[in-house]
Coordinates of C-alpha atoms in Angstrom, one line a residue:
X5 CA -52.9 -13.6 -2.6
X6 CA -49.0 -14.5 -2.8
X7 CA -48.3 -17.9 -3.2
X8 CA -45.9 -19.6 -1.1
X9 CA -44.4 -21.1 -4.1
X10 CA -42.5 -18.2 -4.9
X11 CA -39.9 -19.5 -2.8
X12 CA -37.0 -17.1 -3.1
X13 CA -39.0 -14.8 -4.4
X14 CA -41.1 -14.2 -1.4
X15 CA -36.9 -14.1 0.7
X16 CA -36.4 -11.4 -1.9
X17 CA -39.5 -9.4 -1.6
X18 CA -39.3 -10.1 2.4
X19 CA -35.6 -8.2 2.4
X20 CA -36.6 -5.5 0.2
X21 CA -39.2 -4.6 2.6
X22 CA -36.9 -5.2 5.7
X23 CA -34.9 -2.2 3.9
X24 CA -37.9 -0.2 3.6
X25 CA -39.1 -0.5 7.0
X26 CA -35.5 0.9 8.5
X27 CA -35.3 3.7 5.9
X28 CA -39.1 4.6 7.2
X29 CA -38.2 4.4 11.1
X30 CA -38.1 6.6 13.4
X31 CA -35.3 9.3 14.0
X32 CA -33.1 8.4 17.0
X33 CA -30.3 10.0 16.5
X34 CA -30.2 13.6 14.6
X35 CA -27.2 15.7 15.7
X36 CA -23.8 17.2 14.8
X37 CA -20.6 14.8 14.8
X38 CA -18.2 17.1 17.1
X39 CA -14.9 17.4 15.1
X40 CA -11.7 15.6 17.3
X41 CA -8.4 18.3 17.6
X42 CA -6.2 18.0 14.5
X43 CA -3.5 16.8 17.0
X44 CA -5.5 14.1 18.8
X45 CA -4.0 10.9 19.0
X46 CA -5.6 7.9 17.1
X47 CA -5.2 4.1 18.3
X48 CA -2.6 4.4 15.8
X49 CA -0.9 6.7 17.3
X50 CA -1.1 9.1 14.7
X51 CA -2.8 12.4 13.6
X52 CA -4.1 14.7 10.7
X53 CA -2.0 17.0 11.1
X54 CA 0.5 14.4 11.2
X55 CA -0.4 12.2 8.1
X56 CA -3.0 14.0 6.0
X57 CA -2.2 16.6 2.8
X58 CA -2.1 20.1 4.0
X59 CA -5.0 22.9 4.8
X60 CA -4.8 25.4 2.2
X61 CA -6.3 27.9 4.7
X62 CA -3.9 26.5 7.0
X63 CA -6.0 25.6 9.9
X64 CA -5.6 22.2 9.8
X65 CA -9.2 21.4 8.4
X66 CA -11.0 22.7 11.4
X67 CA -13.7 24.0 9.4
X68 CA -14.7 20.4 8.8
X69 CA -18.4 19.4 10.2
X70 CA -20.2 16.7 10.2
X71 CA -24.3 15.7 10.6
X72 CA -25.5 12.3 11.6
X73 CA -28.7 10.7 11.4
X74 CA -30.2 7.3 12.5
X75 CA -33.2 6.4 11.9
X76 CA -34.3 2.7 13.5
X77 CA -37.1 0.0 13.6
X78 CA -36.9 -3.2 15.3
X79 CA -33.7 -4.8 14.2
X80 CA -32.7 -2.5 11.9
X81 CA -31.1 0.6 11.0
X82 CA -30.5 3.0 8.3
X83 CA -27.1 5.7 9.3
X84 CA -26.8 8.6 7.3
X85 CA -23.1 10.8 7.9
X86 CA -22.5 14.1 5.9
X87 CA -19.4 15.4 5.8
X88 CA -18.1 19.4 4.7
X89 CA -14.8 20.9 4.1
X90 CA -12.8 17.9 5.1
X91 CA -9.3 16.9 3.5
X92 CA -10.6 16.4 -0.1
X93 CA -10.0 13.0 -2.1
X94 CA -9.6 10.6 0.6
X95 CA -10.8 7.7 2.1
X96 CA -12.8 7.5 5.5
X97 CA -14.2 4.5 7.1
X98 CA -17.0 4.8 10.3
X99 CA -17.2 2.9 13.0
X100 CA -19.4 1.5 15.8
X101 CA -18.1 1.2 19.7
X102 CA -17.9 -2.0 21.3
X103 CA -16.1 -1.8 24.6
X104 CA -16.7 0.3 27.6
X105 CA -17.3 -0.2 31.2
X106 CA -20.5 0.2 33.7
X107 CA -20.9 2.2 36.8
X108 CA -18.8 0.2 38.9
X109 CA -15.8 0.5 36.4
X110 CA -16.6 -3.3 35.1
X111 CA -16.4 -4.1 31.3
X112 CA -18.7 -3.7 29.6
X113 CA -19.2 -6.3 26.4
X114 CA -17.4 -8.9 25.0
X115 CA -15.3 -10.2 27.4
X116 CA -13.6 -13.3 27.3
X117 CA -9.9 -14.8 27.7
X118 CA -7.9 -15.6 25.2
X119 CA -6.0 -18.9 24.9
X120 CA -2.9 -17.5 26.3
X121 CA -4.3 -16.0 28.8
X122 CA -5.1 -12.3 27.7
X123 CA -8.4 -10.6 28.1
X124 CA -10.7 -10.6 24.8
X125 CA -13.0 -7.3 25.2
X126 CA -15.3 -5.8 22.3
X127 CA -15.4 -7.0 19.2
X128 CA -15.7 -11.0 19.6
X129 CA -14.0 -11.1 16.0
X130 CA -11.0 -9.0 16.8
X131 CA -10.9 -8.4 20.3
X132 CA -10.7 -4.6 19.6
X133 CA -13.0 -1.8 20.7
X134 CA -14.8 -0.9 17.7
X135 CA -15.9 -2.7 14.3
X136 CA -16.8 -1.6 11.1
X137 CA -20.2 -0.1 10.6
X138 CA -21.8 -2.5 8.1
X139 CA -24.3 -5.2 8.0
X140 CA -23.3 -8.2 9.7
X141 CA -24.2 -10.6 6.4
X142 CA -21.5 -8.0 4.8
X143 CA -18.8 -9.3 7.7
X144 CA -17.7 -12.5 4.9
X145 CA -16.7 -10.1 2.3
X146 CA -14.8 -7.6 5.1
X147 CA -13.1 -10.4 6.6
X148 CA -11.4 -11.1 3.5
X149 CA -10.0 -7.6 3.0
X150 CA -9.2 -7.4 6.8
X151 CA -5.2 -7.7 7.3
X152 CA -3.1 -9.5 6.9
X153 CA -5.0 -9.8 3.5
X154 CA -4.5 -6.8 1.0
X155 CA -7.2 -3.9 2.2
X156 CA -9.8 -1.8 -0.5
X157 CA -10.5 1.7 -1.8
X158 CA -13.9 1.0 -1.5
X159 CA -14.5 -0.2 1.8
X160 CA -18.3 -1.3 2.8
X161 CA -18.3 1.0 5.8
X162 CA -16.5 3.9 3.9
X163 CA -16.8 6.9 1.4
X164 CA -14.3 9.2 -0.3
X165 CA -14.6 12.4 0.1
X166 CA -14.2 15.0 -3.6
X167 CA -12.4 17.3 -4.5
X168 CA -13.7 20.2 -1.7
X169 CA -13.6 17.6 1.0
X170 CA -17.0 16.8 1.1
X171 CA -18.5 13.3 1.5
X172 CA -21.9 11.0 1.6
X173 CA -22.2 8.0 4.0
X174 CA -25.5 6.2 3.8
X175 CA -26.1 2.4 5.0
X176 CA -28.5 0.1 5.8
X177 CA -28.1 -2.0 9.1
X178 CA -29.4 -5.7 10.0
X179 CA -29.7 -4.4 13.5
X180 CA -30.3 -1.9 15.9
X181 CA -27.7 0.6 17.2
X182 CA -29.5 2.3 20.0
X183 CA -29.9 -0.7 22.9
X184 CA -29.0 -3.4 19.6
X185 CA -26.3 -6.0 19.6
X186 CA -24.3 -6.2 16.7
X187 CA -24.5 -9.8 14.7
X188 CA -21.0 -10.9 14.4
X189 CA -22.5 -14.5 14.3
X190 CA -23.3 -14.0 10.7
X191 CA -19.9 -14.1 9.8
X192 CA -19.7 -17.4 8.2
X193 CA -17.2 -20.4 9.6
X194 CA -15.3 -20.6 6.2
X195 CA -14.9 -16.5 6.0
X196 CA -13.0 -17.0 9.7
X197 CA -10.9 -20.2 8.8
X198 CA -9.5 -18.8 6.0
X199 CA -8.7 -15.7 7.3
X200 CA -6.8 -17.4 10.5
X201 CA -5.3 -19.5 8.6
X202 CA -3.4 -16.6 7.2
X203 CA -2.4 -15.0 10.6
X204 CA -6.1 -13.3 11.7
X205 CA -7.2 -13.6 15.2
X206 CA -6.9 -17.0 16.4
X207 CA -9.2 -16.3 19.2
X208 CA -12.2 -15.0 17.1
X209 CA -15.9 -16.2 18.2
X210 CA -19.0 -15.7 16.3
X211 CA -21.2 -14.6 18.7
X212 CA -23.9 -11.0 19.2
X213 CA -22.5 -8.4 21.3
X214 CA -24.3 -5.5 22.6
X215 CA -23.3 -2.2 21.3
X216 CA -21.8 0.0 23.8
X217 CA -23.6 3.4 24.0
X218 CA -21.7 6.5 26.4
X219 CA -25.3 7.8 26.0
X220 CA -26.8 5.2 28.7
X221 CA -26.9 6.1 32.3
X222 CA -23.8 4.5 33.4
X223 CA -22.1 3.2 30.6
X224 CA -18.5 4.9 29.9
X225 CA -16.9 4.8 26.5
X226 CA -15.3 7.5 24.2
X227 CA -18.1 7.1 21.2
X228 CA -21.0 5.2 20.3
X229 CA -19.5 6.1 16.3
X230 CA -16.5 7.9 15.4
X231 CA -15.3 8.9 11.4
X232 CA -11.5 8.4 10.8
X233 CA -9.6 8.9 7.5
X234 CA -6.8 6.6 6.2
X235 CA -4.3 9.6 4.3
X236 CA -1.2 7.1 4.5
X237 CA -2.1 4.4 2.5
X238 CA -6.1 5.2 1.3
X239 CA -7.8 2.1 2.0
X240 CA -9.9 0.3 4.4
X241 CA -8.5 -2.9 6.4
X242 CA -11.9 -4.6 7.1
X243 CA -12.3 -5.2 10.2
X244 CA -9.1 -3.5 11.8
X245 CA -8.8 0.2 11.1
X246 CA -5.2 0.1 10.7
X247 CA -3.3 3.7 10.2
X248 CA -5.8 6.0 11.0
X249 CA -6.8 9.9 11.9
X250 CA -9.5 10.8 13.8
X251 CA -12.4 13.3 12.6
X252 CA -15.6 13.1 14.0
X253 CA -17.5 11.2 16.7
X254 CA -21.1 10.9 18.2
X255 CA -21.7 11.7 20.9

């Protein structure tokens, strides 16, 4: 018998086997990532052909493919993304949908207005459509490479692909993405202060939001995840994407 008196060693053991138990779930989601036009348009307005190094073979990376996996159990996740023959030495960053609208055309998640008035839909942090795939008790340490603060080559919801383009995603999720809500309400009160105090949404609220899945009946969005790359500056920007190129996206 364990004895309670192990105190934080029981909190320990407990989130090992919370790890465990997502890594062991069952398979949701097993599927190919379709591959977005080298010319489409990211929120950034720009592209890969645009922004990212040159296809030797000069067909603008289009032999790129990517596989997705999700496996899930209770509140929690584990995401697996393989990428093949992408732009080689470069940083990409994945991300989970937040924003879309219902049947009758009415938003769907986050919504609420801002103090001067504007609408606030998605992400309660950031009031954009998408956030960073990561654990939410990660979202303290994001924050604080999230603009305006100085971004990272090693973002928590990012790889880098090597030298042939190819890359490994694997992460471990404190919640459910198929019918889960993500927790932005882990993000901690200092984390947020300090980031608005240097010019970060003034408007952000720590509070769950459902994730938004275009896999429901009903429910409208243009992913549930989507890849992007960052060939301008290589670096993640927490939880803004910043200068991006779109890749891949599920479904």
């Amino acid at each position: 018998m364990i004895s309670l008196k192990l105190g934080k060693s029981i909190v320990g053991l407990v989130g090992c086997l919370t790890i465990s138990v997502a890594q062991a779930g069952a398979v949701v989601i097993n599927d190919e990532m379709p591959r977005r036009p080298p010319d489409s348009t990211s929120g950034s307005g720009d592209t890969v052909e645009l922004n990212c190094p040159a296809d030797p073979n000069e067909n603008a990376w289009q032999d790129a493919t990517a596989e997705l996996m999700i496996r899930q159990l209770g509140n929690s996740s584990t995401v697996k993304i393989d990428v093949r023959n992408a732009v080689p030495n470069t940083v990409f960053t994945v991300w989970l949908r937040m924003r879309g609208t219902g049947p009758d055309g009415s938003q769907v998640g986050w919504h609420q207005p801002r103090a001067d008035g504007r609408d606030c839909n998605g992400s309660p942090l950031t009031c954009g459509g998408a956030t960073p795939l990561a654990p939410g008790y990660k979202l303290d340490s994001i924050i604080h490479y999230t603009s305006p603060f100085d971004g990272t080559p090693t973002p928590t919801n990012g790889f880098t692909t090597d030298k042939h383009g190819n890359g490994h995603f694997s992460i471990d999720l404190d919640f459910a993405i198929v019918d889960g809500a993500y927790p932005f309400h882990l993000a901690s009160e200092e984390a947020l202060a300090s980031w608005q105090a240097v010019g970060g949404n003034p408007d952000a609220r720590r509070i769950p939001s459902a994730v938004v899945n275009p896999s429901d009946p009903g429910i409208s969005g243009p992913f549930l995840l989507r890849v992007i790359s960052h060939c301008t500056d290589q670096e993640g920007h927490g939880l803004s994407p910043g200068v991006r190129e779109a890749w891949f996206q599920y479904p």
